[in-house]
Amino acid sequence: MRVWFLSAGLALMCMAQNAAAGTVLIVGDSISAGFGLDTRLGWVSLLEQRLKREGFDDKVVNASISGDTSAGGQARLPALLAEHKPQLVILELGGNDGLRGMLPTQLQQNLAAMIDSSRASGAKVLLLGMQLPPNYGARYTKAFAEVYGQLADEKKIPLVPFFLDGIGGHPELMQADGLHPAVGAQDKLLENVWPTLKPLL
């Protein structure tokens, strides 16, 4: 009888863990898609390893596409939400908008729409902020960077202010193109995200 109770208890614990496990959906661009890298070494794969190591059962779906913009992400998001039913959506978009000189107001509208649709589906949202190189001009880079903080305040969602903090501007951590983080930067990318991400799981 005692063995039965122990077995039943373990089964209930496993059921509770599985019920608590959710899906983390990452909608991003080349940085999260692992452009130029073996994707097994990218920060998203390191996140999956970190989750397992710390006892989380959450599944990670990486829906990031190199070259994607906020408009592209917004167009793809409804189908992704319907298919994966995530508990958490991580938005890592905007870099390509900025590199193409798109209006910060349009970036803000697209990200706001993605935040709203994610929350309407029942998911929490984590926003990863981006910044542009200074050669794009002080006025534009300032307006671009401010989009993320304004959205986080308006929508009351958690924000990583600058996803590439400690990486951008460090040539040894970037690939030869100067735009994409190298293998040696992937741990840092995860460390930039993890303290804000973990409480959302």
Coordinates of N, CA, C and O in Angstrom, one line a residue, residues 25-29 63-65 67-82 89-94 97 102-118 151 155:
L25 N 7.7 30.7 -27.7 CA 7.8 31.0 -29.1 C 8.7 32.2 -29.3 O 8.4 33.3 -28.8
I26 N 9.7 32.0 -30.1 CA 10.6 33.1 -30.4 C 10.4 33.5 -31.8 O 10.6 32.8 -32.8
V27 N 10.0 34.8 -32.0 CA 9.8 35.4 -33.3 C 10.9 36.4 -33.5 O 10.8 37.5 -32.9
G28 N 11.9 36.1 -34.3 CA 13.0 37.0 -34.5 C 13.6 37.0 -35.9 O 13.0 36.5 -36.8
D29 N 14.7 37.6 -36.0 CA 15.4 37.7 -37.3 C 16.7 36.9 -37.2 O 16.8 35.9 -36.5
A63 N 10.9 30.5 -34.3 CA 10.3 30.9 -35.6 C 11.0 32.1 -36.2 O 10.3 32.9 -36.8
S64 N 12.3 32.2 -36.0 CA 13.1 33.3 -36.4 C 13.5 33.1 -37.9 O 13.9 32.0 -38.2
I65 N 13.5 34.2 -38.7 CA 13.9 34.1 -40.1 C 14.9 35.2 -40.4 O 14.7 36.4 -40.1
G67 N 16.7 38.1 -42.0 CA 16.2 39.2 -42.8 C 14.8 39.7 -42.5 O 14.4 40.6 -43.2
D68 N 14.2 39.0 -41.6 CA 12.8 39.4 -41.3 C 12.7 40.8 -40.7 O 13.6 41.2 -39.9
T69 N 11.6 41.5 -41.0 CA 11.3 42.8 -40.4 C 10.1 42.6 -39.4 O 9.5 41.6 -39.3
S70 N 9.8 43.7 -38.8 CA 8.6 43.7 -37.9 C 7.3 43.5 -38.7 O 6.4 42.8 -38.2
A71 N 7.3 44.0 -39.9 CA 6.1 43.7 -40.7 C 6.0 42.3 -41.1 O 4.9 41.7 -41.1
G72 N 7.1 41.6 -41.4 CA 7.1 40.2 -41.7 C 6.7 39.4 -40.5 O 5.9 38.4 -40.7
G73 N 7.2 39.7 -39.4 CA 6.9 39.0 -38.1 C 5.4 39.2 -37.8 O 4.8 38.2 -37.4
Q74 N 4.9 40.3 -38.0 CA 3.5 40.6 -37.7 C 2.6 39.7 -38.7 O 1.6 39.1 -38.2
A75 N 3.0 39.6 -39.9 CA 2.2 38.8 -40.9 C 2.3 37.3 -40.6 O 1.3 36.6 -40.8
R76 N 3.4 36.9 -40.0 CA 3.5 35.4 -39.7 C 2.9 35.0 -38.4 O 2.6 33.9 -38.1
L77 N 2.8 36.0 -37.5 CA 2.5 35.7 -36.1 C 1.1 35.0 -35.9 O 1.0 34.0 -35.1
P78 N 0.0 35.4 -36.5 CA -1.3 34.7 -36.3 C -1.2 33.2 -36.5 O -1.7 32.4 -35.7
A79 N -0.6 32.8 -37.6 CA -0.5 31.3 -37.8 C 0.4 30.6 -36.8 O 0.1 29.5 -36.4
L80 N 1.4 31.3 -36.3 CA 2.3 30.7 -35.3 C 1.6 30.6 -34.0 O 1.7 29.5 -33.3
L81 N 0.8 31.6 -33.6 CA 0.0 31.5 -32.4 C -1.0 30.4 -32.4 O -1.2 29.6 -31.5
A82 N -1.6 30.2 -33.6 CA -2.7 29.2 -33.7 C -2.1 27.8 -33.7 O -2.6 26.9 -33.1
V89 N 5.7 34.6 -25.6 CA 6.3 35.0 -26.9 C 7.4 35.9 -26.7 O 7.3 36.9 -26.0
I90 N 8.6 35.6 -27.3 CA 9.7 36.5 -27.3 C 9.8 37.2 -28.6 O 10.0 36.5 -29.6
L91 N 9.8 38.5 -28.6 CA 9.8 39.3 -29.9 C 11.2 39.9 -30.0 O 11.6 40.7 -29.2
E92 N 11.9 39.4 -31.0 CA 13.3 39.9 -31.3 C 13.3 40.4 -32.7 O 13.8 39.7 -33.6
L93 N 12.8 41.6 -32.9 CA 12.6 42.1 -34.3 C 12.9 43.6 -34.3 O 12.8 44.3 -33.2
G94 N 13.2 44.2 -35.4 CA 13.4 45.6 -35.6 C 14.8 46.0 -36.2 O 14.9 47.0 -36.8
D97 N 14.5 46.5 -39.8 CA 13.7 47.8 -40.0 C 14.7 49.0 -40.0 O 14.6 49.8 -40.9
M102 N 13.6 52.2 -42.2 CA 12.1 52.3 -42.0 C 11.7 53.2 -40.8 O 12.5 53.4 -39.9
L103 N 10.6 53.8 -40.9 CA 10.1 54.7 -39.9 C 10.0 54.1 -38.5 O 9.3 53.0 -38.4
P104 N 10.5 54.7 -37.5 CA 10.3 54.1 -36.1 C 8.9 54.0 -35.7 O 8.5 53.1 -35.0
T105 N 8.0 54.9 -36.2 CA 6.6 54.8 -35.9 C 6.0 53.6 -36.5 O 5.1 53.0 -35.9
Q106 N 6.5 53.2 -37.7 CA 5.9 51.9 -38.3 C 6.4 50.7 -37.5 O 5.6 49.8 -37.2
L107 N 7.7 50.7 -37.0 CA 8.2 49.7 -36.2 C 7.3 49.5 -34.9 O 6.9 48.4 -34.5
Q108 N 7.0 50.7 -34.3 CA 6.3 50.7 -33.1 C 4.9 50.1 -33.3 O 4.4 49.3 -32.5
Q109 N 4.2 50.5 -34.4 CA 2.9 50.0 -34.7 C 2.9 48.5 -34.9 O 2.0 47.8 -34.5
N110 N 3.9 48.0 -35.7 CA 4.0 46.6 -35.9 C 4.2 45.8 -34.7 O 3.6 44.7 -34.4
L111 N 5.2 46.2 -33.8 CA 5.4 45.5 -32.6 C 4.2 45.6 -31.6 O 3.9 44.6 -31.0
A112 N 3.6 46.7 -31.6 CA 2.4 46.8 -30.8 C 1.3 45.9 -31.2 O 0.7 45.2 -30.3
A113 N 1.1 45.7 -32.5 CA 0.1 44.7 -33.0 C 0.5 43.3 -32.6 O -0.4 42.5 -32.2
M114 N 1.8 43.0 -32.6 CA 2.3 41.7 -32.3 C 2.1 41.4 -30.8 O 1.7 40.3 -30.4
I115 N 2.3 42.4 -30.0 CA 2.1 42.3 -28.5 C 0.7 42.1 -28.2 O 0.3 41.2 -27.5
D116 N -0.2 42.9 -28.9 CA -1.6 42.7 -28.6 C -2.2 41.4 -29.0 O -2.9 40.8 -28.3
S117 N -1.8 40.9 -30.2 CA -2.3 39.6 -30.7 C -1.7 38.4 -29.8 O -2.5 37.5 -29.5
S118 N -0.5 38.6 -29.4 CA 0.1 37.5 -28.5 C -0.7 37.5 -27.2 O -1.1 36.4 -26.7
L151 N 7.1 51.1 -25.8 CA 6.2 50.0 -25.9 C 6.1 49.2 -24.6 O 5.0 48.9 -24.2
K155 N 2.5 49.0 -22.8 CA 1.9 47.7 -22.8 C 2.1 47.0 -21.5 O 1.5 45.9 -21.3

